[in-house]
């Protein structure tokens, strides 16, 4: 049901001339921190380093559950502090007709656990080398649910909304927002037909609820290549694309990576 590329590492220096993501150091945001080296870690894990001119910058994805205050990255062993501000997200109440997608049956739990493990493997992939952190929109349509909403499904609290929902007609195209490699293709219990792309240095994008996927594991895509078609598979209230972005295994606001 799921196919994943094995983890691998390529050792190259950070890139020149890349548009940096927007600095927004809040839960679900990104901190852009000047550093000296290209070997930077956060909580013991490697994080993205980009170069603008002669200056290196650490690009730190901040989990929605991170606490406001001072946090620390390691720059080749030297500690650098940066601040995270608090942010309050609005609540959203949705009614899901298929109650099994809100309260899964006991026989669904093994499948859900296996899917989570497979997706976590993709989200924790870190490939050094060419990185593409500047995105275009993967689908055309209004934003029906913004990032970070506190979700209540059938009046029951659930995890915050970890992506952007783009409303579009069934069968409308979904395209790659930047170059990347397909690292997972699957039909997930909650997310429906799904594709994950690796854009390098821990930056992974996710496309959910498709009616059809049009790529295979290992495909190398460039910006604008077809990924799949808008659908309403998985846990949905109507046809749309859930577009998620993960940086160092933290789900962050995709808007921060959109090119000006």
mmCIF file of C-alpha atoms in Angstrom:
data_model
loop_
_atom_site.group_PDB
_atom_site.id
_atom_site.type_symbol
_atom_site.label_atom_id
_atom_site.label_comp_id
_atom_site.label_asym_id
_atom_site.label_seq_id
_atom_site.Cartn_x
_atom_site.Cartn_y
_atom_site.Cartn_z
ATOM 1 C CA UNK A 1 0.000 0.000 0.000
ATOM 2 C CA UNK A 2 2.880 2.403 0.751
ATOM 3 C CA UNK A 3 6.214 2.787 -0.961
ATOM 4 C CA UNK A 4 9.083 4.814 0.375
ATOM 5 C CA UNK A 5 12.591 5.611 -0.737
ATOM 6 C CA UNK A 6 15.340 4.576 1.679
ATOM 7 C CA UNK A 7 16.968 7.384 3.634
ATOM 8 C CA UNK A 8 20.184 8.693 2.122
ATOM 9 C CA UNK A 9 22.654 11.541 2.586
ATOM 10 C CA UNK A 10 24.510 13.639 0.046
ATOM 11 C CA UNK A 11 27.165 15.995 1.385
ATOM 12 C CA UNK A 12 27.359 19.328 -0.433
ATOM 13 C CA UNK A 13 27.738 22.954 0.689
ATOM 14 C CA UNK A 14 24.718 25.273 1.159
ATOM 15 C CA UNK A 15 23.397 26.962 -1.960
ATOM 16 C CA UNK A 16 23.871 30.493 -3.238
ATOM 17 C CA UNK A 17 21.207 32.844 -4.579
ATOM 18 C CA UNK A 18 18.169 31.144 -3.034
ATOM 19 C CA UNK A 19 15.133 33.117 -1.900
ATOM 20 C CA UNK A 20 14.893 32.579 1.852
ATOM 21 C CA UNK A 21 11.584 31.579 3.467
ATOM 22 C CA UNK A 22 9.816 34.323 5.405
ATOM 23 C CA UNK A 23 11.010 34.798 8.995
ATOM 24 C CA UNK A 24 8.009 34.184 11.275
ATOM 25 C CA UNK A 25 9.194 32.695 14.594
ATOM 26 C CA UNK A 26 5.883 31.477 16.016
ATOM 27 C CA UNK A 27 4.419 27.993 16.547
ATOM 28 C CA UNK A 28 3.931 26.601 13.047
ATOM 29 C CA UNK A 29 6.309 29.189 11.642
ATOM 30 C CA UNK A 30 9.933 29.431 10.546
ATOM 31 C CA UNK A 31 12.917 31.101 12.221
ATOM 32 C CA UNK A 32 15.641 32.410 9.906
ATOM 33 C CA UNK A 33 18.797 32.682 12.014
ATOM 34 C CA UNK A 34 22.242 33.923 10.846
ATOM 35 C CA UNK A 35 24.937 31.297 11.428
ATOM 36 C CA UNK A 36 28.611 30.837 10.617
ATOM 37 C CA UNK A 37 28.802 27.234 9.440
ATOM 38 C CA UNK A 38 26.776 24.863 7.290
ATOM 39 C CA UNK A 39 26.557 22.304 10.108
ATOM 40 C CA UNK A 40 23.630 23.321 12.290
ATOM 41 C CA UNK A 41 21.364 21.241 14.520
ATOM 42 C CA UNK A 42 18.183 21.862 16.487
ATOM 43 C CA UNK A 43 17.279 19.448 19.261
ATOM 44 C CA UNK A 44 20.091 17.203 18.040
ATOM 45 C CA UNK A 45 18.825 16.940 14.445
ATOM 46 C CA UNK A 46 20.276 18.580 11.324
ATOM 47 C CA UNK A 47 18.399 21.567 9.933
ATOM 48 C CA UNK A 48 18.379 23.465 6.665
ATOM 49 C CA UNK A 49 21.168 25.980 5.970
ATOM 50 C CA UNK A 50 20.900 28.386 3.033
ATOM 51 C CA UNK A 51 23.300 31.038 1.815
ATOM 52 C CA UNK A 52 22.390 34.584 0.794
ATOM 53 C CA UNK A 53 25.417 36.464 -0.441
ATOM 54 C CA UNK A 54 28.223 35.533 1.932
ATOM 55 C CA UNK A 55 25.933 34.882 4.913
ATOM 56 C CA UNK A 56 24.680 31.454 6.021
ATOM 57 C CA UNK A 57 21.206 31.201 7.528
ATOM 58 C CA UNK A 58 19.694 28.361 9.528
ATOM 59 C CA UNK A 59 16.070 27.767 8.498
ATOM 60 C CA UNK A 60 14.298 26.295 11.533
ATOM 61 C CA UNK A 61 10.834 24.765 11.291
ATOM 62 C CA UNK A 62 8.850 25.364 14.499
ATOM 63 C CA UNK A 63 6.321 22.756 15.606
ATOM 64 C CA UNK A 64 2.802 23.947 16.394
ATOM 65 C CA UNK A 65 3.310 22.748 19.967
ATOM 66 C CA UNK A 66 6.567 24.678 20.567
ATOM 67 C CA UNK A 67 6.532 26.991 23.576
ATOM 68 C CA UNK A 68 7.166 30.713 23.274
ATOM 69 C CA UNK A 69 10.510 31.860 24.661
ATOM 70 C CA UNK A 70 14.190 31.334 23.987
ATOM 71 C CA UNK A 71 15.374 28.299 22.024
ATOM 72 C CA UNK A 72 18.848 27.156 21.018
ATOM 73 C CA UNK A 73 20.480 25.862 17.850
ATOM 74 C CA UNK A 74 24.004 24.467 17.623
ATOM 75 C CA UNK A 75 26.192 26.088 14.965
ATOM 76 C CA UNK A 76 29.059 23.619 14.541
ATOM 77 C CA UNK A 77 29.035 23.195 18.314
ATOM 78 C CA UNK A 78 28.474 26.884 19.189
ATOM 79 C CA UNK A 79 25.138 27.705 20.828
ATOM 80 C CA UNK A 80 22.988 30.405 19.253
ATOM 81 C CA UNK A 81 19.784 31.614 20.921
ATOM 82 C CA UNK A 82 16.673 32.680 19.038
ATOM 83 C CA UNK A 83 13.245 33.726 20.254
ATOM 84 C CA UNK A 84 9.845 32.226 19.502
ATOM 85 C CA UNK A 85 6.764 34.399 19.932
ATOM 86 C CA UNK A 86 3.340 33.122 20.944
ATOM 87 C CA UNK A 87 0.479 32.925 18.453
ATOM 88 C CA UNK A 88 -3.203 32.152 18.962
ATOM 89 C CA UNK A 89 -4.943 30.373 16.081
ATOM 90 C CA UNK A 90 -8.686 30.487 15.479
ATOM 91 C CA UNK A 91 -10.995 27.506 15.958
ATOM 92 C CA UNK A 92 -12.821 25.653 13.188
ATOM 93 C CA UNK A 93 -15.798 23.329 13.637
ATOM 94 C CA UNK A 94 -16.446 20.734 10.932
ATOM 95 C CA UNK A 95 -19.115 18.065 10.525
ATOM 96 C CA UNK A 96 -17.796 14.812 9.028
ATOM 97 C CA UNK A 97 -20.553 12.565 7.677
ATOM 98 C CA UNK A 98 -18.418 9.419 7.790
ATOM 99 C CA UNK A 99 -18.123 9.082 11.574
ATOM 100 C CA UNK A 100 -15.569 6.294 11.203
ATOM 101 C CA UNK A 101 -13.104 8.926 9.919
ATOM 102 C CA UNK A 102 -13.496 10.792 13.226
ATOM 103 C CA UNK A 103 -13.646 7.812 15.581
ATOM 104 C CA UNK A 104 -11.961 4.890 13.776
ATOM 105 C CA UNK A 105 -12.968 1.331 14.541
ATOM 106 C CA UNK A 106 -10.624 -0.946 16.459
ATOM 107 C CA UNK A 107 -9.760 -2.810 13.260
ATOM 108 C CA UNK A 108 -8.578 0.477 11.684
ATOM 109 C CA UNK A 109 -5.929 1.225 14.283
ATOM 110 C CA UNK A 110 -3.198 -1.086 12.948
ATOM 111 C CA UNK A 111 -3.554 0.478 9.501
ATOM 112 C CA UNK A 112 -3.442 4.001 10.935
ATOM 113 C CA UNK A 113 -0.336 3.205 12.998
ATOM 114 C CA UNK A 114 1.454 1.700 9.986
ATOM 115 C CA UNK A 115 0.593 4.738 7.866
ATOM 116 C CA UNK A 116 1.868 7.116 10.541
ATOM 117 C CA UNK A 117 5.143 5.210 10.734
ATOM 118 C CA UNK A 118 5.591 5.316 6.951
ATOM 119 C CA UNK A 119 4.852 9.027 6.777
ATOM 120 C CA UNK A 120 7.135 9.808 9.729
ATOM 121 C CA UNK A 121 9.956 8.085 7.859
ATOM 122 C CA UNK A 122 9.415 10.442 4.929
ATOM 123 C CA UNK A 123 9.093 13.527 7.148
ATOM 124 C CA UNK A 124 12.394 12.754 8.881
ATOM 125 C CA UNK A 125 14.319 12.373 5.603
ATOM 126 C CA UNK A 126 17.241 14.813 5.412
ATOM 127 C CA UNK A 127 19.082 15.053 2.079
ATOM 128 C CA UNK A 128 21.949 17.509 1.796
ATOM 129 C CA UNK A 129 22.574 19.120 -1.541
ATOM 130 C CA UNK A 130 20.285 20.904 -3.958
ATOM 131 C CA UNK A 131 17.342 22.495 -2.141
ATOM 132 C CA UNK A 132 14.229 24.192 -3.514
ATOM 133 C CA UNK A 133 12.609 26.257 -0.724
ATOM 134 C CA UNK A 134 10.724 28.766 -2.919
ATOM 135 C CA UNK A 135 7.261 27.523 -3.908
ATOM 136 C CA UNK A 136 4.437 28.413 -6.256
ATOM 137 C CA UNK A 137 0.854 27.344 -5.508
ATOM 138 C CA UNK A 138 0.214 23.669 -6.351
ATOM 139 C CA UNK A 139 -3.477 24.200 -7.245
ATOM 140 C CA UNK A 140 -5.788 27.007 -8.287
ATOM 141 C CA UNK A 141 -8.675 27.990 -6.038
ATOM 142 C CA UNK A 142 -9.628 29.836 -2.861
ATOM 143 C CA UNK A 143 -8.099 28.909 0.489
ATOM 144 C CA UNK A 144 -10.963 27.149 2.270
ATOM 145 C CA UNK A 145 -9.073 26.419 5.519
ATOM 146 C CA UNK A 146 -5.910 28.288 6.524
ATOM 147 C CA UNK A 147 -2.998 26.801 8.405
ATOM 148 C CA UNK A 148 -3.034 26.270 12.174
ATOM 149 C CA UNK A 149 -6.762 26.260 12.907
ATOM 150 C CA UNK A 150 -7.782 24.531 16.127
ATOM 151 C CA UNK A 151 -9.905 21.711 14.739
ATOM 152 C CA UNK A 152 -13.141 20.333 16.192
ATOM 153 C CA UNK A 153 -14.595 17.433 14.205
ATOM 154 C CA UNK A 154 -18.194 16.594 15.071
ATOM 155 C CA UNK A 155 -17.614 18.799 18.172
ATOM 156 C CA UNK A 156 -14.600 16.698 19.223
ATOM 157 C CA UNK A 157 -11.163 18.369 19.553
ATOM 158 C CA UNK A 158 -8.516 17.073 17.171
ATOM 159 C CA UNK A 159 -4.988 18.064 16.134
ATOM 160 C CA UNK A 160 -4.592 21.568 14.650
ATOM 161 C CA UNK A 161 -4.870 21.981 10.906
ATOM 162 C CA UNK A 162 -1.322 21.395 9.699
ATOM 163 C CA UNK A 163 -1.645 22.650 6.124
ATOM 164 C CA UNK A 164 -3.582 24.822 3.693
ATOM 165 C CA UNK A 165 -6.814 23.612 2.106
ATOM 166 C CA UNK A 166 -7.313 24.807 -1.467
ATOM 167 C CA UNK A 167 -10.880 24.356 -2.734
ATOM 168 C CA UNK A 168 -11.083 23.243 -6.357
ATOM 169 C CA UNK A 169 -13.354 21.118 -8.576
ATOM 170 C CA UNK A 170 -13.012 17.358 -8.642
ATOM 171 C CA UNK A 171 -10.381 16.389 -11.207
ATOM 172 C CA UNK A 172 -8.592 19.750 -11.303
ATOM 173 C CA UNK A 173 -4.783 19.466 -11.596
ATOM 174 C CA UNK A 174 -2.292 19.495 -8.723
ATOM 175 C CA UNK A 175 1.249 20.400 -9.746
ATOM 176 C CA UNK A 176 4.651 20.436 -8.086
ATOM 177 C CA UNK A 177 5.318 23.860 -6.501
ATOM 178 C CA UNK A 178 9.092 23.362 -6.884
ATOM 179 C CA UNK A 179 11.563 20.681 -7.909
ATOM 180 C CA UNK A 180 11.538 17.585 -5.732
ATOM 181 C CA UNK A 181 11.652 13.809 -5.555
ATOM 182 C CA UNK A 182 8.632 11.632 -4.823
ATOM 183 C CA UNK A 183 9.385 9.899 -1.522
ATOM 184 C CA UNK A 184 5.958 8.441 -0.713
ATOM 185 C CA UNK A 185 2.794 7.489 -2.584
ATOM 186 C CA UNK A 186 -0.126 5.943 -0.732
ATOM 187 C CA UNK A 187 -3.837 5.737 -0.027
ATOM 188 C CA UNK A 188 -4.109 6.742 3.641
ATOM 189 C CA UNK A 189 -7.010 6.259 6.056
ATOM 190 C CA UNK A 190 -7.329 9.945 6.980
ATOM 191 C CA UNK A 191 -5.460 11.667 4.125
ATOM 192 C CA UNK A 192 -6.750 9.623 1.206
ATOM 193 C CA UNK A 193 -4.634 9.372 -1.922
ATOM 194 C CA UNK A 194 -1.434 11.167 -1.025
ATOM 195 C CA UNK A 195 1.991 12.110 -2.405
ATOM 196 C CA UNK A 196 5.023 13.429 -0.517
ATOM 197 C CA UNK A 197 7.882 15.315 -2.210
ATOM 198 C CA UNK A 198 11.401 15.800 -0.837
ATOM 199 C CA UNK A 199 12.780 19.248 -1.718
ATOM 200 C CA UNK A 200 16.041 18.776 0.195
ATOM 201 C CA UNK A 201 17.454 19.478 3.654
ATOM 202 C CA UNK A 202 14.400 18.281 5.568
ATOM 203 C CA UNK A 203 11.846 20.207 3.488
ATOM 204 C CA UNK A 204 8.977 17.852 2.587
ATOM 205 C CA UNK A 205 5.684 18.814 0.950
ATOM 206 C CA UNK A 206 2.471 16.793 1.151
ATOM 207 C CA UNK A 207 -0.605 16.552 -1.139
ATOM 208 C CA UNK A 208 -3.722 14.826 0.205
ATOM 209 C CA UNK A 209 -7.287 13.769 -0.713
ATOM 210 C CA UNK A 210 -6.538 13.293 -4.415
ATOM 211 C CA UNK A 211 -8.875 11.407 -6.740
ATOM 212 C CA UNK A 212 -5.846 10.114 -8.660
ATOM 213 C CA UNK A 213 -2.097 10.217 -8.204
ATOM 214 C CA UNK A 214 -0.020 10.680 -11.365
ATOM 215 C CA UNK A 215 3.498 9.977 -10.089
ATOM 216 C CA UNK A 216 5.522 7.018 -8.876
ATOM 217 C CA UNK A 217 8.044 6.559 -6.111
ATOM 218 C CA UNK A 218 11.419 8.013 -7.062
ATOM 219 C CA UNK A 219 10.111 10.314 -9.804
ATOM 220 C CA UNK A 220 12.107 13.541 -10.071
ATOM 221 C CA UNK A 221 9.725 16.455 -10.657
ATOM 222 C CA UNK A 222 10.272 20.049 -11.686
ATOM 223 C CA UNK A 223 8.014 22.994 -10.897
ATOM 224 C CA UNK A 224 4.694 22.635 -12.722
ATOM 225 C CA UNK A 225 4.832 18.861 -13.262
ATOM 226 C CA UNK A 226 1.541 17.075 -12.642
ATOM 227 C CA UNK A 227 1.283 15.290 -9.271
ATOM 228 C CA UNK A 228 -2.363 14.254 -9.305
ATOM 229 C CA UNK A 229 -5.973 15.416 -9.452
ATOM 230 C CA UNK A 230 -8.203 17.117 -6.889
ATOM 231 C CA UNK A 231 -10.494 14.682 -5.100
ATOM 232 C CA UNK A 232 -12.253 13.934 -1.844
ATOM 233 C CA UNK A 233 -10.641 10.718 -0.615
ATOM 234 C CA UNK A 234 -9.958 10.185 3.085
ATOM 235 C CA UNK A 235 -11.485 12.443 5.753
ATOM 236 C CA UNK A 236 -13.070 15.334 3.881
ATOM 237 C CA UNK A 237 -16.174 17.498 3.631
ATOM 238 C CA UNK A 238 -15.776 18.138 -0.108
ATOM 239 C CA UNK A 239 -13.248 18.153 -2.958
ATOM 240 C CA UNK A 240 -10.060 20.063 -2.140
ATOM 241 C CA UNK A 241 -6.293 19.794 -1.817
ATOM 242 C CA UNK A 242 -4.712 19.647 1.611
ATOM 243 C CA UNK A 243 -1.234 21.060 1.016
ATOM 244 C CA UNK A 244 1.192 20.533 3.863
ATOM 245 C CA UNK A 245 4.811 21.591 4.323
ATOM 246 C CA UNK A 246 7.148 19.980 6.843
ATOM 247 C CA UNK A 247 10.558 21.374 7.793
ATOM 248 C CA UNK A 248 12.821 19.383 10.149
ATOM 249 C CA UNK A 249 9.732 17.259 10.913
ATOM 250 C CA UNK A 250 7.670 20.270 12.011
ATOM 251 C CA UNK A 251 4.483 21.093 10.078
ATOM 252 C CA UNK A 252 4.761 24.744 9.136
ATOM 253 C CA UNK A 253 2.705 27.336 7.272
ATOM 254 C CA UNK A 254 3.158 26.823 3.490
ATOM 255 C CA UNK A 255 2.619 30.575 2.943
ATOM 256 C CA UNK A 256 6.106 31.206 4.329
ATOM 257 C CA UNK A 257 7.638 29.439 1.318
ATOM 258 C CA UNK A 258 5.589 31.092 -1.427
ATOM 259 C CA UNK A 259 7.700 33.144 -3.813
ATOM 260 C CA UNK A 260 7.024 36.876 -3.853
#
